[in-house]
Coordinates of C-alpha atoms and ligand atoms in Angstrom, one line a residue:
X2 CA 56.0 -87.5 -104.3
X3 CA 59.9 -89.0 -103.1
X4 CA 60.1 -91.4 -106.2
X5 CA 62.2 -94.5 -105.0
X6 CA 64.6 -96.0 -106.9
X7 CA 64.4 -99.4 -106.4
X8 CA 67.8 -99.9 -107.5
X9 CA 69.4 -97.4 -104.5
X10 CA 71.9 -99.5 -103.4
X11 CA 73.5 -100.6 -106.9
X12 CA 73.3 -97.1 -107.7
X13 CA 74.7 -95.8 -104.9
X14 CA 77.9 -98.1 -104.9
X15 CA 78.6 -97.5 -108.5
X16 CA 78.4 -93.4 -107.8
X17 CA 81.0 -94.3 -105.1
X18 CA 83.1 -96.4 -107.5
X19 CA 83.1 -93.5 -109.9
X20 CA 84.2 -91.0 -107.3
X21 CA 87.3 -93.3 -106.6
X22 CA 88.4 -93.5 -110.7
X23 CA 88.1 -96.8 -110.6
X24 CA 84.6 -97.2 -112.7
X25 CA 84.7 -99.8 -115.5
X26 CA 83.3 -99.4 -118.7
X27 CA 83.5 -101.7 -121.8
X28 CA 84.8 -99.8 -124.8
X29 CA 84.3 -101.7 -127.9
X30 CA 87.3 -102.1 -131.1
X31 CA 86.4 -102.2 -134.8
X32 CA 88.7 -105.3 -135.5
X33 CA 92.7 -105.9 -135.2
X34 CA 94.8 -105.3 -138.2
X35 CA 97.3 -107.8 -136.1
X36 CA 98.4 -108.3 -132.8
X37 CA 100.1 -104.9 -132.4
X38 CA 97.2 -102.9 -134.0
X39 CA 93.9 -102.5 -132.9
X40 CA 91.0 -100.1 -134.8
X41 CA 88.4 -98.1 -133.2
X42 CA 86.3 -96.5 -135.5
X43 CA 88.6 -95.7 -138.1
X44 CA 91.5 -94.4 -135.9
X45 CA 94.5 -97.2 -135.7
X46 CA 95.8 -97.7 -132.2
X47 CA 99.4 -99.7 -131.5
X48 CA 97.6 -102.0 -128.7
X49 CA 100.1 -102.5 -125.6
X50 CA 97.4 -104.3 -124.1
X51 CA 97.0 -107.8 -125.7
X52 CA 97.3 -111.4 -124.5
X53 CA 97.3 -112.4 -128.3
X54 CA 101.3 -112.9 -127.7
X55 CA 102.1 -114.8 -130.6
X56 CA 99.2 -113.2 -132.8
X57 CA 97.7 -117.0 -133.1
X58 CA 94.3 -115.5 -132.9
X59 CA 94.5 -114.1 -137.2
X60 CA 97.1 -117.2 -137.8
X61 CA 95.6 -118.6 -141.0
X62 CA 96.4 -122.4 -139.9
X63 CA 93.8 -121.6 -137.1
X64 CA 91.4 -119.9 -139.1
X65 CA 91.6 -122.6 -141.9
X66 CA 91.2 -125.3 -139.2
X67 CA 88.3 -123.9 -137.4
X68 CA 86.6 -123.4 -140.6
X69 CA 87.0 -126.8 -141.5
X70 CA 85.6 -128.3 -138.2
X71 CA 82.7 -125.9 -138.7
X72 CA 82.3 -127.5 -142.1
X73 CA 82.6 -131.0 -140.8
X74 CA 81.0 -131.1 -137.1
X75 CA 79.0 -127.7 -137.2
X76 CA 79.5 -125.0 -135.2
X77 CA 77.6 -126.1 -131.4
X78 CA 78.8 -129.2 -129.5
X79 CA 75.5 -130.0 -129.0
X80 CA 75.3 -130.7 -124.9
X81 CA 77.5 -130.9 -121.9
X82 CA 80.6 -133.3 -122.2
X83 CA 78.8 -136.0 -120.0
X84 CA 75.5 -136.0 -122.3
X85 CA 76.2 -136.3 -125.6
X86 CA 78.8 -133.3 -126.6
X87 CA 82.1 -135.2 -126.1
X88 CA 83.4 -135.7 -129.8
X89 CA 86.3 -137.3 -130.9
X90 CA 88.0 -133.8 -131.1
X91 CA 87.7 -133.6 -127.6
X92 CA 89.2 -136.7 -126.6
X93 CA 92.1 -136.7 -129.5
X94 CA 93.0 -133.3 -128.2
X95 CA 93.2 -134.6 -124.8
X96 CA 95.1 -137.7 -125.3
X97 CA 97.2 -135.0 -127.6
X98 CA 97.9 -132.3 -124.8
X99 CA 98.5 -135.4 -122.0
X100 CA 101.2 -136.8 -124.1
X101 CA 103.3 -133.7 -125.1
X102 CA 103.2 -132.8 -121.3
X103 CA 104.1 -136.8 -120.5
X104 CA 101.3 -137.0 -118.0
X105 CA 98.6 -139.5 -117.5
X106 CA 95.3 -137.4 -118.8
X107 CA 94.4 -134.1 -119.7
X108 CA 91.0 -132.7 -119.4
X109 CA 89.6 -129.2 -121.4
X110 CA 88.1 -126.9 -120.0
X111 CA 85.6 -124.4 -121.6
X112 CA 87.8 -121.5 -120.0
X113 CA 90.5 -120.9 -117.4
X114 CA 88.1 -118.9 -115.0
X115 CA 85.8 -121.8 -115.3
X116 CA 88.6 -124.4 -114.5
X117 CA 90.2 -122.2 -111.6
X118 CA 86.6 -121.3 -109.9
X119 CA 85.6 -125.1 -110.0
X120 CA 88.6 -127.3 -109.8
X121 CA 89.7 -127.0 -106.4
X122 CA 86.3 -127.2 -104.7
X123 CA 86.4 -130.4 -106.9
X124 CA 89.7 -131.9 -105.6
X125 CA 89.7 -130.5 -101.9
X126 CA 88.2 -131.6 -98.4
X127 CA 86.4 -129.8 -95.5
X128 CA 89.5 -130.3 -93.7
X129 CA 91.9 -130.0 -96.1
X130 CA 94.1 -126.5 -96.4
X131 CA 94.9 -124.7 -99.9
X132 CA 97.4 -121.9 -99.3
X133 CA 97.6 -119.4 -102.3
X134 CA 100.2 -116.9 -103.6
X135 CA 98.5 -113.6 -102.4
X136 CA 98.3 -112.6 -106.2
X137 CA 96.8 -115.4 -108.0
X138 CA 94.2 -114.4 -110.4
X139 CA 90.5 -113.8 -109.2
X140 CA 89.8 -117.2 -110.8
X141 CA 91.7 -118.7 -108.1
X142 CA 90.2 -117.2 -105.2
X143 CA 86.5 -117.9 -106.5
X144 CA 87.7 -121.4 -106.5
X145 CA 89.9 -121.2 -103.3
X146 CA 86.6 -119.4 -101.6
X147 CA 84.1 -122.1 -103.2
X148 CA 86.1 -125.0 -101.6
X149 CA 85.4 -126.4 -98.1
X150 CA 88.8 -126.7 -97.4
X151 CA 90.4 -124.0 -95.1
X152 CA 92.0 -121.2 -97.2
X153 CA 95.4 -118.9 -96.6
X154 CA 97.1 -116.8 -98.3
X155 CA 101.1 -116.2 -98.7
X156 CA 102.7 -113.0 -99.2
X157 CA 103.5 -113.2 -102.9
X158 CA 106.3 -115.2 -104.1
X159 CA 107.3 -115.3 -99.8
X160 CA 108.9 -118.5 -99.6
X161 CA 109.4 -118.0 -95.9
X162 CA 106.1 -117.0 -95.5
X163 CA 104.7 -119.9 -97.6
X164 CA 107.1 -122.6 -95.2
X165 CA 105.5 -120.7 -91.7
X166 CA 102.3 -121.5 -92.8
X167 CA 103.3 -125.1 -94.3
X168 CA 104.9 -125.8 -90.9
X169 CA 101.6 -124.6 -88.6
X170 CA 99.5 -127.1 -91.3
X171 CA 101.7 -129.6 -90.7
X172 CA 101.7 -129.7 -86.7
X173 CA 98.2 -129.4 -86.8
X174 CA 97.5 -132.6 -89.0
X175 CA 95.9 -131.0 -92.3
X176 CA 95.0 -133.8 -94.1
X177 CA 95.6 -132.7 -97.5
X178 CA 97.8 -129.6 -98.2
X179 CA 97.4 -127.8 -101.7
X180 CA 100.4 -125.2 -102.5
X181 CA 98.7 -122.7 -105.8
X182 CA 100.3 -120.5 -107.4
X183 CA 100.5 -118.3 -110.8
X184 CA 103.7 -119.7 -113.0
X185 CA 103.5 -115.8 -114.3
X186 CA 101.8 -113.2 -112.4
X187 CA 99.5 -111.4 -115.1
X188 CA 99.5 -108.0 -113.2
X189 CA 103.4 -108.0 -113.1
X190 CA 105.1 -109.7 -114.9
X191 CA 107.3 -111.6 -112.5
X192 CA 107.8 -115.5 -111.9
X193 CA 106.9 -117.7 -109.4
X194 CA 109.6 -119.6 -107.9
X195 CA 108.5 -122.9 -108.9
X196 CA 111.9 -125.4 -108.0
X197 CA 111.4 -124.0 -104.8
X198 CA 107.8 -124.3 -104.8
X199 CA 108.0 -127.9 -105.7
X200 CA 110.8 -128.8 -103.4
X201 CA 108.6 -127.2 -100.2
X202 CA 105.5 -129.2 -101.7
X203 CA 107.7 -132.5 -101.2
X204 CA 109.0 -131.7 -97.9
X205 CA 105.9 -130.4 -96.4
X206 CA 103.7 -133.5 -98.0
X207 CA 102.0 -131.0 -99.6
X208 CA 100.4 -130.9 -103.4
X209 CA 101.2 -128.4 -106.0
X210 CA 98.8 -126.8 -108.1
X211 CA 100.0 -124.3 -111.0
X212 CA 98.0 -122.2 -113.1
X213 CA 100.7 -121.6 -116.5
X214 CA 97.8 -118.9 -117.9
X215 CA 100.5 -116.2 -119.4
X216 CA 103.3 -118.5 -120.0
X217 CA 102.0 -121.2 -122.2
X218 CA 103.1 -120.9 -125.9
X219 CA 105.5 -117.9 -124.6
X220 CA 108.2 -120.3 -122.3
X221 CA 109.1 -123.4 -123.0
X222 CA 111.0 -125.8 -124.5
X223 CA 108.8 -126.3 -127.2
X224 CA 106.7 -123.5 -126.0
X225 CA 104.7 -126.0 -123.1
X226 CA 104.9 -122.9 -120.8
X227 CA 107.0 -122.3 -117.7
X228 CA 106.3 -125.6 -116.3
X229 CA 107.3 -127.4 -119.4
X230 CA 110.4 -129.4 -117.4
X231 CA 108.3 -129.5 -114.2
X232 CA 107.0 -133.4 -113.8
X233 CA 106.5 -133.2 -110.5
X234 CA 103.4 -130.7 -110.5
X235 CA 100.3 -132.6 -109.5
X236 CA 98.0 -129.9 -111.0
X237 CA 98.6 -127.6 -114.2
X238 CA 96.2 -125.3 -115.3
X239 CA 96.7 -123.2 -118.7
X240 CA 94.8 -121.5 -121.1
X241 CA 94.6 -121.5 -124.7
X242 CA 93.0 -117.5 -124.7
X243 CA 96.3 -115.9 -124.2
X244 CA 99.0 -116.9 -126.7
X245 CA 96.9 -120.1 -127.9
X246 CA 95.2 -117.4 -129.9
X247 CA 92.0 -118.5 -129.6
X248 CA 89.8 -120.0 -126.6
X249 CA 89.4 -122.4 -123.8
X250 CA 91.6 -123.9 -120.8
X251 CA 93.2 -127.7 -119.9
X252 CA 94.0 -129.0 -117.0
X253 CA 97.0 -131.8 -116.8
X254 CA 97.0 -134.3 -114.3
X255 CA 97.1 -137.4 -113.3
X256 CA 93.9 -139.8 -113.3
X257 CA 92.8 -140.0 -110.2
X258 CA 92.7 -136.0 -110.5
X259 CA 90.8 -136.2 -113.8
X260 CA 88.2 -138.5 -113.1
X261 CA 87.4 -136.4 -109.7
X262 CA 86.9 -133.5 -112.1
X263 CA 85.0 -135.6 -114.8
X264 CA 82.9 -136.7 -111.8
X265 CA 82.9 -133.7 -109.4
X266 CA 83.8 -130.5 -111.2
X267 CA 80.7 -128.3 -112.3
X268 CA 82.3 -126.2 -114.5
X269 CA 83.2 -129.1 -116.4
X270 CA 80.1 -131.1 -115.8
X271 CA 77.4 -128.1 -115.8
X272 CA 78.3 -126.7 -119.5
X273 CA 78.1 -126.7 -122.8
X274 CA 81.2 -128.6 -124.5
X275 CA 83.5 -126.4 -126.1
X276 CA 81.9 -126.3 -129.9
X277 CA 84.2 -127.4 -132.8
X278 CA 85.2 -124.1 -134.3
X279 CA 87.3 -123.4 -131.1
X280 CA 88.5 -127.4 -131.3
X281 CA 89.6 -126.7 -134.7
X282 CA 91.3 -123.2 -133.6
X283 CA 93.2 -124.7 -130.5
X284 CA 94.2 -127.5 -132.1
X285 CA 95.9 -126.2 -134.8
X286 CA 97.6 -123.7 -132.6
X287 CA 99.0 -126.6 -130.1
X288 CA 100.6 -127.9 -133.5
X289 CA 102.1 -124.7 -134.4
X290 CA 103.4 -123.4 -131.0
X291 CA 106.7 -125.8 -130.4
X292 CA 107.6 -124.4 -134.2
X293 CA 108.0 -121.1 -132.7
X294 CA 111.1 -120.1 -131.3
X295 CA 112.0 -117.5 -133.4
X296 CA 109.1 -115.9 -132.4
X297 CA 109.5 -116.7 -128.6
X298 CA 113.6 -115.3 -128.9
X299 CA 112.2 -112.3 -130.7
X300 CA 109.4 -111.7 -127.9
X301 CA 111.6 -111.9 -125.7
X302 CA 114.2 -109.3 -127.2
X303 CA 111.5 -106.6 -127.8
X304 CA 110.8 -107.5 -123.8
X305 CA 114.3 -106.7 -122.8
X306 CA 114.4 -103.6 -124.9
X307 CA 111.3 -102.1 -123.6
X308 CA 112.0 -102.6 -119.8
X309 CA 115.0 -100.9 -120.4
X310 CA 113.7 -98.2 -122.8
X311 CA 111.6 -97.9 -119.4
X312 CA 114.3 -98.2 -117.1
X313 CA 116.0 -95.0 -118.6
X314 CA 113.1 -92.8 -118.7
X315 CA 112.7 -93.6 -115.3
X316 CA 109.8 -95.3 -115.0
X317 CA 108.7 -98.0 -112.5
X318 CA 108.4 -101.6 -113.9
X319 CA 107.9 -103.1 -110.4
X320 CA 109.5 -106.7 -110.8
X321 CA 108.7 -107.5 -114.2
X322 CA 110.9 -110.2 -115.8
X323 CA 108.6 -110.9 -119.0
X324 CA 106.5 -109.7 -121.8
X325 CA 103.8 -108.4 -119.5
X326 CA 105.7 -105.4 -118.1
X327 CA 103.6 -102.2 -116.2
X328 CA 104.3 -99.1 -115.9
X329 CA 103.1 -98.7 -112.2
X330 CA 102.2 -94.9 -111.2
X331 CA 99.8 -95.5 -108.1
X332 CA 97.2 -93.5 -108.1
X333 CA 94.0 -93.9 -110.1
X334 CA 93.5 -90.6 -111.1
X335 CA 97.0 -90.3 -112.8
X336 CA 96.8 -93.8 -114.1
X337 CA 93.6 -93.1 -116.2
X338 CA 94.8 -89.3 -117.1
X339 CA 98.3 -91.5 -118.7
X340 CA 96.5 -94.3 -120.5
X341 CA 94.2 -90.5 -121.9
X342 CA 96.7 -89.2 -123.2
X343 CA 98.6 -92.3 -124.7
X344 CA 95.2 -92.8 -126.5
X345 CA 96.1 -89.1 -127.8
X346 CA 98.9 -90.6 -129.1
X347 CA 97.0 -93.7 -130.9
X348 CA 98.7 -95.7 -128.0
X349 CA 96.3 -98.5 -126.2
X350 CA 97.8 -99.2 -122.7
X351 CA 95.1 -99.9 -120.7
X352 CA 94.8 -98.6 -117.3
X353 CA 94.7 -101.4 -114.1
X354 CA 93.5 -100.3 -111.2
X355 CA 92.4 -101.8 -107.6
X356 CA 90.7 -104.3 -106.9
X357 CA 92.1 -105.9 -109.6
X358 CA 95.7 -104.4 -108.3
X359 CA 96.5 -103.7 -104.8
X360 CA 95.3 -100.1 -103.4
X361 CA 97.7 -97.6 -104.3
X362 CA 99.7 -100.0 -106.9
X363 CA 97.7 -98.7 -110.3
X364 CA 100.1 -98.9 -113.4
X365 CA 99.3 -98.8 -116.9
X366 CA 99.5 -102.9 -118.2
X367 CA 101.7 -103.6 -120.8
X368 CA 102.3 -106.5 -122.6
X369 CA 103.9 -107.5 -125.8
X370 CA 103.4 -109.7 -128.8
X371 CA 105.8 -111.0 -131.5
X372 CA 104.1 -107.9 -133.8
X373 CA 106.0 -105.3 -131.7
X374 CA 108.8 -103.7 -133.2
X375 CA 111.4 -101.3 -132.0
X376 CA 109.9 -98.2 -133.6
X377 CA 106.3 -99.1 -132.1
X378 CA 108.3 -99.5 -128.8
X379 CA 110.2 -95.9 -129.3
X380 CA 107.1 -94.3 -129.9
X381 CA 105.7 -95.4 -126.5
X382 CA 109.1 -94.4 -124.8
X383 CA 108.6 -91.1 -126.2
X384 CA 105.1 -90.4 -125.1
X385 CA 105.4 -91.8 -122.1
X386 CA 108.3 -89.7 -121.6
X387 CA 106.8 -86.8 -122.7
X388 CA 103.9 -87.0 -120.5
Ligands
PLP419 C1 93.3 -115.1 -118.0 C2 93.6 -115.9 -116.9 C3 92.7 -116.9 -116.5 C4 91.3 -117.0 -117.1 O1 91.4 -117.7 -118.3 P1 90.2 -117.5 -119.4 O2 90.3 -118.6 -120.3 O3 90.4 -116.2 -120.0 O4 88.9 -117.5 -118.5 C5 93.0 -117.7 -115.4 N1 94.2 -117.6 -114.8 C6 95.1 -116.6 -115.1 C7 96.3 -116.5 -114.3 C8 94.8 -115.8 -116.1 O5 95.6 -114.8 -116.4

């Protein structure tokens, strides 16, 4: 008897997937010993492949300050913001985050894929236009492809590209242009142009959304991210999961923005608030952060030194100007085979590979935190060059 397996096509594509080196599988850690070290099983890695930046996330100010909200408001939030789950460390962290960024209102968000996926459907028109930086996050496109507006895409960082296409809107009446764009593409490493993005938004009536994910804590003034100086973005996105340390997203804005959100965003409206342990968490790490220059200078020296390191081994760091820095190699095959054998090596550097990356562009993802030093740094240099 031909026994049918009712789950053929699923199956099928994930064989395919497989064939291709490009199969994902979740591999599970022990715990971090800090933000350079990572433990499977007993074996210590040196993990190259952590958004934990400023290694917030074991920062006992956090962990003391989550504790004590679990201790004082319990650990749920109870219901959705618009029920009853809106506590005052909700809105005092608002008002808080609003007034460092000198903006009208700020608004959390339980993550950034939630906030990206459900903020521009909330704040866009069916004949409206959003034209996006070909590599914004997948967060952005959900969003972009949930929205009735009319979506294009620019060839990344392309500011001719991006005025062609602001031009053709223009001529043909758009009503309501949106400009997005990453502050700091997460794949590479590089920055978005964002005077010039800003300066195209205003000549081209256009509104400018920018989503500050890798950058907040990192850049910065007083460590508000890459858009820190920028008061003329009408839309910031960031996230408090990358060098926040902990969890969760904001948005800043004006009001009229906000209260389309409060009213018409359901990944805002449709979810749990975020619970007070993760309060407790971010706000102590938005306290800390503008202390943190040190850190930031020092981040940004071990960045220098390992794109050079790179640089004379000959490898390919593509346009990297940050702490996220890949070693691209291109196909998959010989992208997972290197991330093997740095794993040999009790070296984590995670392998990236399409769709997440263009076809052909696969690269092993690094990324730094302030718990990098030099010697973990000439130990990667040396493997990598080895290999
Ligand atoms: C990580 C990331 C997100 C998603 O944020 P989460 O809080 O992890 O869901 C959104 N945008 C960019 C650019 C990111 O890198």
């Amino acid at each position: 008897m031909n026994v049918i397996d009712p789950f053929h096509d699923l199956n099928l594509r994930l064989t395919e997937r497989k064939e291709q080196h490009q199969f994902r599988e979740l591999k599970s850690v022990s715990s971090k010993s800090d933000a350079a070290h990572i433990l499977v099983d007993d074996d210590r890695f040196i993990n190259f492949s952590s958004n934990d930046y400023l290694g917030l996330s074991s920062h006992p100010a956090l962990i003391k300050k989550s504790v004590e909200y679990a201790n004082r408001y319990g650990v749920g939030s109870s219901s959705s913001r618009l029920i009853s789950g809106t506590l005052k460390i909700h809105t005092d962290l608002e008002e808080q985050i609003a007034s460092r960024y000198e903006r009208e209102r700020a608004l959390l968000f339980n993550t950034g894929f939630q906030a990206n996926s459900t903020i521009l459907p909330a704040i866009t028109f069916k004949r409206d236009l959003i034209i996006a930086d070909k590599k914004c996050h997948n967060s952005i496109l959900t969003g972009c492809l949930a929205s009735s507006a009319d979506f294009q895409r620019f060839r990344h960082n392309d500011l001719n590209h991006l005025e062609y296409l602001l031009k053709k809107a223009v001529q043909k009446n758009v009503k309501n242009i949106w400009i997005v764009s990453e502050s700091l593409f997460s794949m590479d490493g590089d920055f978005a142009p964002i005077k010039e993005l800003i300066l195209l938004s205003k000549n081209y009536r256009s509104k400018l959304y920018i989503d500050d994910a890798h950058s907040f804590g990192v850049y910065g003034k007083t460590g508000l991210g890459l858009v820190e100086e920028e008061k003329e973005i009408d839309v910031i996105i960031s996230t408090f999961g990358k060098a926040g340390g902990s969890f969760g997203a904001f948005v800043v804005s004006n009001s009229t923005i906000i209260d389309s959100l409060i009213n018409y965003s359901s990944g805002f409206i449709y979810t749990t608030a975020l619970p007070p342990p993760i309060l407790g968490a971010i706000s102590a790490g938005f306290e800390i952060i503008p202390q943190l220059n040190d850190e930031r200078n020092k981040l940004s020296e071990t960045s220098s030194y390992l794109k050079n390191q790179l640089g004379l081994i000959g490898k390919d760091t593509g346009v990297s100007e940050s702490h996220i820095i890949p070693v691209i190699i291109g196909n998959d095959e010989d992208t997972l085979a290197l991330s093997k054998t740095l794993l040999g090596h009790h070296i984590l550097g995670v392998a990236v590979r399409p769709p997440t990356v263009a076809e052909g562009e696969g690269r092993i993802r690094l990324s730094l935190t302030t718990a990098h030093t030099k010697d973990h740094i000439d130990k990667l240099t040396r493997v990598l060059d080895e290999s």
